[in-house]
Amino acid sequence: MVPGNLFIITAASGAGKTSLIKALLAEDTHLKLSISHTTRKPRPGEQNGVDYHFVDDAMFLQMLGEAKFLESAEVHGARYGTSQSAVDAPLQAGHDVILEIDWQGAAQVRQLYPNAISIFVLPPSIETLEQRLNSRGQDSQETISKRVAAARAEMRHVSEFDYVTINNYFDVALQDIRAIIRAHRLVGAAQLQRYASLIQALT
Ligand code: 5GP
């Protein structure tokens, strides 16, 4: 079995990353999303074990102490972490795995998995980002301003990523990410392993 590829997808909130990942997962059964652990409270409609594993601080710290996380970070006052098992089992089974994590987690994963492929999703403008953050609910102007500042801080790390896509048109950004995933599935070294008998017969 040829191990799968590890894709990191990062974006400032409001860039549309979650919808893009949902669309990718719906069309491609070889892709698996790693479900993170978090200490943040579930939002309406979010399900434990589906959107996140929602845990309390004590449980998170216990897992951290037991080295269960391959990366973890504090984002907007809550802890987030990717468990080793959420990544290694599907990779070994030949699936490609997506990590939807922030720039701090991306930096940690690059150290451990130098072959990980990282993609940053940018909004087309700061105005669009503000509009998207605004249209989410009845948040105060102060909350929106804080989120925009946090988004700018996240986007300052864009140069650390292998690929950058602008999510102006959803379908175009989706095509971009699809293309990145597809190209990495065709990397020669993996194809030689996958098609060893064909290549032997042909050569
Ligand atoms: P939200 O709480 O809105 O779902 O996510 C907030 C931020 O935390 C997003 O930037 C998201 O990518 C990031 N995040 C989610 N899961 C993880 C994780 O396991 N590790 C890290 N480092 N960041 C995460």
PDB file of N, CA and C in Angstrom, residues 77-140:
ATOM      1  N   GLY A  77      -8.411  31.982  21.943  1.00  0.00           N
ATOM      2  CA  GLY A  77      -8.676  31.632  23.332  1.00  0.00           C
ATOM      3  C   GLY A  77      -9.090  30.204  23.608  1.00  0.00           C
ATOM      4  N   ALA A  78      -9.128  29.355  22.583  1.00  0.00           N
ATOM      5  CA  ALA A  78      -9.443  27.939  22.816  1.00  0.00           C
ATOM      6  C   ALA A  78      -8.277  27.089  22.316  1.00  0.00           C
ATOM      7  N   ARG A  79      -8.195  25.856  22.838  1.00  0.00           N
ATOM      8  CA  ARG A  79      -7.117  24.972  22.393  1.00  0.00           C
ATOM      9  C   ARG A  79      -7.625  24.082  21.271  1.00  0.00           C
ATOM     10  N   TYR A  80      -6.746  23.823  20.317  1.00  0.00           N
ATOM     11  CA  TYR A  80      -7.057  22.944  19.190  1.00  0.00           C
ATOM     12  C   TYR A  80      -5.887  21.999  19.005  1.00  0.00           C
ATOM     13  N   GLY A  81      -6.180  20.756  18.617  1.00  0.00           N
ATOM     14  CA  GLY A  81      -5.083  19.824  18.361  1.00  0.00           C
ATOM     15  C   GLY A  81      -5.479  18.725  17.395  1.00  0.00           C
ATOM     16  N   THR A  82      -4.492  18.246  16.663  1.00  0.00           N
ATOM     17  CA  THR A  82      -4.686  17.126  15.727  1.00  0.00           C
ATOM     18  C   THR A  82      -4.098  15.879  16.375  1.00  0.00           C
ATOM     19  N   SER A  83      -4.913  14.859  16.552  1.00  0.00           N
ATOM     20  CA  SER A  83      -4.366  13.654  17.191  1.00  0.00           C
ATOM     21  C   SER A  83      -3.591  12.839  16.164  1.00  0.00           C
ATOM     22  N   GLN A  84      -2.522  12.223  16.653  1.00  0.00           N
ATOM     23  CA  GLN A  84      -1.659  11.402  15.793  1.00  0.00           C
ATOM     24  C   GLN A  84      -2.486  10.324  15.086  1.00  0.00           C
ATOM     25  N   SER A  85      -3.428   9.727  15.829  1.00  0.00           N
ATOM     26  CA  SER A  85      -4.183   8.603  15.253  1.00  0.00           C
ATOM     27  C   SER A  85      -5.128   9.059  14.139  1.00  0.00           C
ATOM     28  N   ALA A  86      -5.597  10.325  14.212  1.00  0.00           N
ATOM     29  CA  ALA A  86      -6.517  10.826  13.182  1.00  0.00           C
ATOM     30  C   ALA A  86      -5.803  10.974  11.842  1.00  0.00           C
ATOM     31  N   VAL A  87      -4.492  10.970  11.874  1.00  0.00           N
ATOM     32  CA  VAL A  87      -3.712  11.204  10.657  1.00  0.00           C
ATOM     33  C   VAL A  87      -3.032   9.924  10.174  1.00  0.00           C
ATOM     34  N   ASP A  88      -2.363   9.242  11.093  1.00  0.00           N
ATOM     35  CA  ASP A  88      -1.527   8.109  10.669  1.00  0.00           C
ATOM     36  C   ASP A  88      -2.330   6.937  10.111  1.00  0.00           C
ATOM     37  N   ALA A  89      -3.462   6.611  10.763  1.00  0.00           N
ATOM     38  CA  ALA A  89      -4.221   5.442  10.299  1.00  0.00           C
ATOM     39  C   ALA A  89      -4.713   5.630   8.855  1.00  0.00           C
ATOM     40  N   PRO A  90      -5.393   6.739   8.532  1.00  0.00           N
ATOM     41  CA  PRO A  90      -5.833   6.896   7.132  1.00  0.00           C
ATOM     42  C   PRO A  90      -4.673   7.020   6.140  1.00  0.00           C
ATOM     43  N   LEU A  91      -3.581   7.668   6.546  1.00  0.00           N
ATOM     44  CA  LEU A  91      -2.433   7.778   5.616  1.00  0.00           C
ATOM     45  C   LEU A  91      -1.888   6.394   5.291  1.00  0.00           C
ATOM     46  N   GLN A  92      -1.746   5.576   6.339  1.00  0.00           N
ATOM     47  CA  GLN A  92      -1.204   4.229   6.123  1.00  0.00           C
ATOM     48  C   GLN A  92      -2.154   3.382   5.288  1.00  0.00           C
ATOM     49  N   ALA A  93      -3.455   3.678   5.379  1.00  0.00           N
ATOM     50  CA  ALA A  93      -4.442   2.934   4.582  1.00  0.00           C
ATOM     51  C   ALA A  93      -4.487   3.457   3.135  1.00  0.00           C
ATOM     52  N   GLY A  94      -3.641   4.426   2.821  1.00  0.00           N
ATOM     53  CA  GLY A  94      -3.546   4.914   1.441  1.00  0.00           C
ATOM     54  C   GLY A  94      -4.436   6.108   1.139  1.00  0.00           C
ATOM     55  N   HIS A  95      -5.134   6.628   2.167  1.00  0.00           N
ATOM     56  CA  HIS A  95      -5.986   7.794   1.920  1.00  0.00           C
ATOM     57  C   HIS A  95      -5.166   9.081   1.952  1.00  0.00           C
ATOM     58  N   ASP A  96      -5.633  10.070   1.210  1.00  0.00           N
ATOM     59  CA  ASP A  96      -5.064  11.404   1.361  1.00  0.00           C
ATOM     60  C   ASP A  96      -5.818  12.079   2.507  1.00  0.00           C
ATOM     61  N   VAL A  97      -5.075  12.778   3.349  1.00  0.00           N
ATOM     62  CA  VAL A  97      -5.678  13.354   4.558  1.00  0.00           C
ATOM     63  C   VAL A  97      -5.574  14.880   4.513  1.00  0.00           C
ATOM     64  N   ILE A  98      -6.674  15.543   4.871  1.00  0.00           N
ATOM     65  CA  ILE A  98      -6.688  17.010   4.951  1.00  0.00           C
ATOM     66  C   ILE A  98      -6.671  17.440   6.415  1.00  0.00           C
ATOM     67  N   LEU A  99      -5.786  18.351   6.721  1.00  0.00           N
ATOM     68  CA  LEU A  99      -5.789  19.004   8.035  1.00  0.00           C
ATOM     69  C   LEU A  99      -6.282  20.424   7.827  1.00  0.00           C
ATOM     70  N   GLU A 100      -7.363  20.769   8.521  1.00  0.00           N
ATOM     71  CA  GLU A 100      -7.876  22.139   8.442  1.00  0.00           C
ATOM     72  C   GLU A 100      -7.414  22.828   9.720  1.00  0.00           C
ATOM     73  N   ILE A 101      -6.236  23.431   9.661  1.00  0.00           N
ATOM     74  CA  ILE A 101      -5.615  23.944  10.888  1.00  0.00           C
ATOM     75  C   ILE A 101      -5.054  25.344  10.659  1.00  0.00           C
ATOM     76  N   ASP A 102      -4.654  26.010  11.736  1.00  0.00           N
ATOM     77  CA  ASP A 102      -4.143  27.373  11.599  1.00  0.00           C
ATOM     78  C   ASP A 102      -2.643  27.354  11.264  1.00  0.00           C
ATOM     79  N   TRP A 103      -2.067  28.542  11.085  1.00  0.00           N
ATOM     80  CA  TRP A 103      -0.663  28.625  10.639  1.00  0.00           C
ATOM     81  C   TRP A 103       0.309  28.041  11.656  1.00  0.00           C
ATOM     82  N   GLN A 104      -0.037  28.136  12.950  1.00  0.00           N
ATOM     83  CA  GLN A 104       0.866  27.609  13.988  1.00  0.00           C
ATOM     84  C   GLN A 104       0.943  26.087  13.893  1.00  0.00           C
ATOM     85  N   GLY A 105      -0.243  25.469  13.702  1.00  0.00           N
ATOM     86  CA  GLY A 105      -0.281  24.016  13.537  1.00  0.00           C
ATOM     87  C   GLY A 105       0.434  23.604  12.257  1.00  0.00           C
ATOM     88  N   ALA A 106       0.235  24.391  11.197  1.00  0.00           N
ATOM     89  CA  ALA A 106       0.881  24.080   9.910  1.00  0.00           C
ATOM     90  C   ALA A 106       2.400  24.043  10.079  1.00  0.00           C
ATOM     91  N   ALA A 107       2.936  24.995  10.833  1.00  0.00           N
ATOM     92  CA  ALA A 107       4.389  25.057  11.036  1.00  0.00           C
ATOM     93  C   ALA A 107       4.878  23.808  11.777  1.00  0.00           C
ATOM     94  N   GLN A 108       4.099  23.345  12.766  1.00  0.00           N
ATOM     95  CA  GLN A 108       4.497  22.147  13.516  1.00  0.00           C
ATOM     96  C   GLN A 108       4.432  20.895  12.636  1.00  0.00           C
ATOM     97  N   VAL A 109       3.384  20.817  11.810  1.00  0.00           N
ATOM     98  CA  VAL A 109       3.225  19.630  10.954  1.00  0.00           C
ATOM     99  C   VAL A 109       4.358  19.553   9.919  1.00  0.00           C
ATOM    100  N   ARG A 110       4.773  20.699   9.391  1.00  0.00           N
ATOM    101  CA  ARG A 110       5.882  20.708   8.407  1.00  0.00           C
ATOM    102  C   ARG A 110       7.161  20.101   8.989  1.00  0.00           C
ATOM    103  N   GLN A 111       7.386  20.342  10.277  1.00  0.00           N
ATOM    104  CA  GLN A 111       8.587  19.789  10.921  1.00  0.00           C
ATOM    105  C   GLN A 111       8.527  18.260  10.965  1.00  0.00           C
ATOM    106  N   LEU A 112       7.318  17.751  11.252  1.00  0.00           N
ATOM    107  CA  LEU A 112       7.176  16.295  11.434  1.00  0.00           C
ATOM    108  C   LEU A 112       6.950  15.552  10.123  1.00  0.00           C
ATOM    109  N   TYR A 113       6.278  16.222   9.196  1.00  0.00           N
ATOM    110  CA  TYR A 113       5.958  15.604   7.901  1.00  0.00           C
ATOM    111  C   TYR A 113       6.475  16.535   6.800  1.00  0.00           C
ATOM    112  N   PRO A 114       7.762  16.439   6.500  1.00  0.00           N
ATOM    113  CA  PRO A 114       8.328  17.379   5.514  1.00  0.00           C
ATOM    114  C   PRO A 114       7.671  17.274   4.133  1.00  0.00           C
ATOM    115  N   ASN A 115       7.025  16.141   3.864  1.00  0.00           N
ATOM    116  CA  ASN A 115       6.361  16.009   2.556  1.00  0.00           C
ATOM    117  C   ASN A 115       4.932  16.553   2.556  1.00  0.00           C
ATOM    118  N   ALA A 116       4.470  17.047   3.693  1.00  0.00           N
ATOM    119  CA  ALA A 116       3.103  17.592   3.737  1.00  0.00           C
ATOM    120  C   ALA A 116       3.001  18.754   2.746  1.00  0.00           C
ATOM    121  N   ILE A 117       1.833  18.884   2.149  1.00  0.00           N
ATOM    122  CA  ILE A 117       1.614  19.904   1.118  1.00  0.00           C
ATOM    123  C   ILE A 117       0.683  20.946   1.724  1.00  0.00           C
ATOM    124  N   SER A 118       1.129  22.197   1.761  1.00  0.00           N
ATOM    125  CA  SER A 118       0.311  23.200   2.451  1.00  0.00           C
ATOM    126  C   SER A 118      -0.290  24.207   1.465  1.00  0.00           C
ATOM    127  N   ILE A 119      -1.548  24.508   1.721  1.00  0.00           N
ATOM    128  CA  ILE A 119      -2.325  25.384   0.833  1.00  0.00           C
ATOM    129  C   ILE A 119      -2.939  26.496   1.686  1.00  0.00           C
ATOM    130  N   PHE A 120      -2.773  27.744   1.245  1.00  0.00           N
ATOM    131  CA  PHE A 120      -3.390  28.865   1.963  1.00  0.00           C
ATOM    132  C   PHE A 120      -4.515  29.440   1.100  1.00  0.00           C
ATOM    133  N   VAL A 121      -5.682  29.610   1.689  1.00  0.00           N
ATOM    134  CA  VAL A 121      -6.823  30.175   0.961  1.00  0.00           C
ATOM    135  C   VAL A 121      -7.000  31.629   1.397  1.00  0.00           C
ATOM    136  N   LEU A 122      -6.898  32.537   0.423  1.00  0.00           N
ATOM    137  CA  LEU A 122      -7.044  33.975   0.720  1.00  0.00           C
ATOM    138  C   LEU A 122      -8.387  34.500   0.234  1.00  0.00           C
ATOM    139  N   PRO A 123      -8.948  35.485   0.914  1.00  0.00           N
ATOM    140  CA  PRO A 123     -10.147  36.152   0.371  1.00  0.00           C
ATOM    141  C   PRO A 123      -9.692  37.132  -0.718  1.00  0.00           C
ATOM    142  N   PRO A 124     -10.592  37.562  -1.608  1.00  0.00           N
ATOM    143  CA  PRO A 124     -10.167  38.455  -2.688  1.00  0.00           C
ATOM    144  C   PRO A 124      -9.876  39.882  -2.231  1.00  0.00           C
ATOM    145  N   SER A 125     -10.405  40.290  -1.092  1.00  0.00           N
ATOM    146  CA  SER A 125     -10.124  41.646  -0.581  1.00  0.00           C
ATOM    147  C   SER A 125     -10.499  41.690   0.895  1.00  0.00           C
ATOM    148  N   ILE A 126     -10.021  42.707   1.571  1.00  0.00           N
ATOM    149  CA  ILE A 126     -10.347  42.843   2.996  1.00  0.00           C
ATOM    150  C   ILE A 126     -11.834  43.189   3.161  1.00  0.00           C
ATOM    151  N   GLU A 127     -12.389  43.918   2.161  1.00  0.00           N
ATOM    152  CA  GLU A 127     -13.823  44.276   2.223  1.00  0.00           C
ATOM    153  C   GLU A 127     -14.688  43.006   2.142  1.00  0.00           C
ATOM    154  N   THR A 128     -14.303  42.102   1.225  1.00  0.00           N
ATOM    155  CA  THR A 128     -15.071  40.853   1.093  1.00  0.00           C
ATOM    156  C   THR A 128     -14.980  40.040   2.384  1.00  0.00           C
ATOM    157  N   LEU A 129     -13.791  40.018   2.955  1.00  0.00           N
ATOM    158  CA  LEU A 129     -13.612  39.284   4.212  1.00  0.00           C
ATOM    159  C   LEU A 129     -14.530  39.860   5.294  1.00  0.00           C
ATOM    160  N   GLU A 130     -14.560  41.202   5.381  1.00  0.00           N
ATOM    161  CA  GLU A 130     -15.415  41.863   6.385  1.00  0.00           C
ATOM    162  C   GLU A 130     -16.876  41.531   6.151  1.00  0.00           C
ATOM    163  N   GLN A 131     -17.280  41.587   4.863  1.00  0.00           N
ATOM    164  CA  GLN A 131     -18.683  41.270   4.528  1.00  0.00           C
ATOM    165  C   GLN A 131     -19.022  39.846   4.949  1.00  0.00           C
ATOM    166  N   ARG A 132     -18.098  38.906   4.635  1.00  0.00           N
ATOM    167  CA  ARG A 132     -18.356  37.498   4.960  1.00  0.00           C
ATOM    168  C   ARG A 132     -18.423  37.301   6.478  1.00  0.00           C
ATOM    169  N   LEU A 133     -17.585  38.002   7.203  1.00  0.00           N
ATOM    170  CA  LEU A 133     -17.616  37.878   8.670  1.00  0.00           C
ATOM    171  C   LEU A 133     -18.895  38.494   9.230  1.00  0.00           C
ATOM    172  N   ASN A 134     -19.326  39.585   8.600  1.00  0.00           N
ATOM    173  CA  ASN A 134     -20.541  40.291   9.002  1.00  0.00           C
ATOM    174  C   ASN A 134     -21.795  39.476   8.780  1.00  0.00           C
ATOM    175  N   SER A 135     -21.816  38.752   7.645  1.00  0.00           N
ATOM    176  CA  SER A 135     -23.049  38.063   7.259  1.00  0.00           C
ATOM    177  C   SER A 135     -23.271  36.798   8.087  1.00  0.00           C
ATOM    178  N   ARG A 136     -22.318  36.474   8.960  1.00  0.00           N
ATOM    179  CA  ARG A 136     -22.460  35.247   9.760  1.00  0.00           C
ATOM    180  C   ARG A 136     -23.492  35.367  10.871  1.00  0.00           C
ATOM    181  N   GLY A 137     -23.710  36.563  11.390  1.00  0.00           N
ATOM    182  CA  GLY A 137     -24.655  36.674  12.504  1.00  0.00           C
ATOM    183  C   GLY A 137     -24.797  38.106  12.940  1.00  0.00           C
ATOM    184  N   GLN A 138     -25.191  38.292  14.169  1.00  0.00           N
ATOM    185  CA  GLN A 138     -25.406  39.660  14.650  1.00  0.00           C
ATOM    186  C   GLN A 138     -24.254  40.087  15.560  1.00  0.00           C
ATOM    187  N   ASP A 139     -23.041  39.819  15.136  1.00  0.00           N
ATOM    188  CA  ASP A 139     -21.897  40.187  15.969  1.00  0.00           C
ATOM    189  C   ASP A 139     -21.710  41.704  15.996  1.00  0.00           C
ATOM    190  N   SER A 140     -21.173  42.187  17.108  1.00  0.00           N
ATOM    191  CA  SER A 140     -20.939  43.632  17.235  1.00  0.00           C
ATOM    192  C   SER A 140     -19.791  44.051  16.328  1.00  0.00           C
TER     193      SER A 140
END
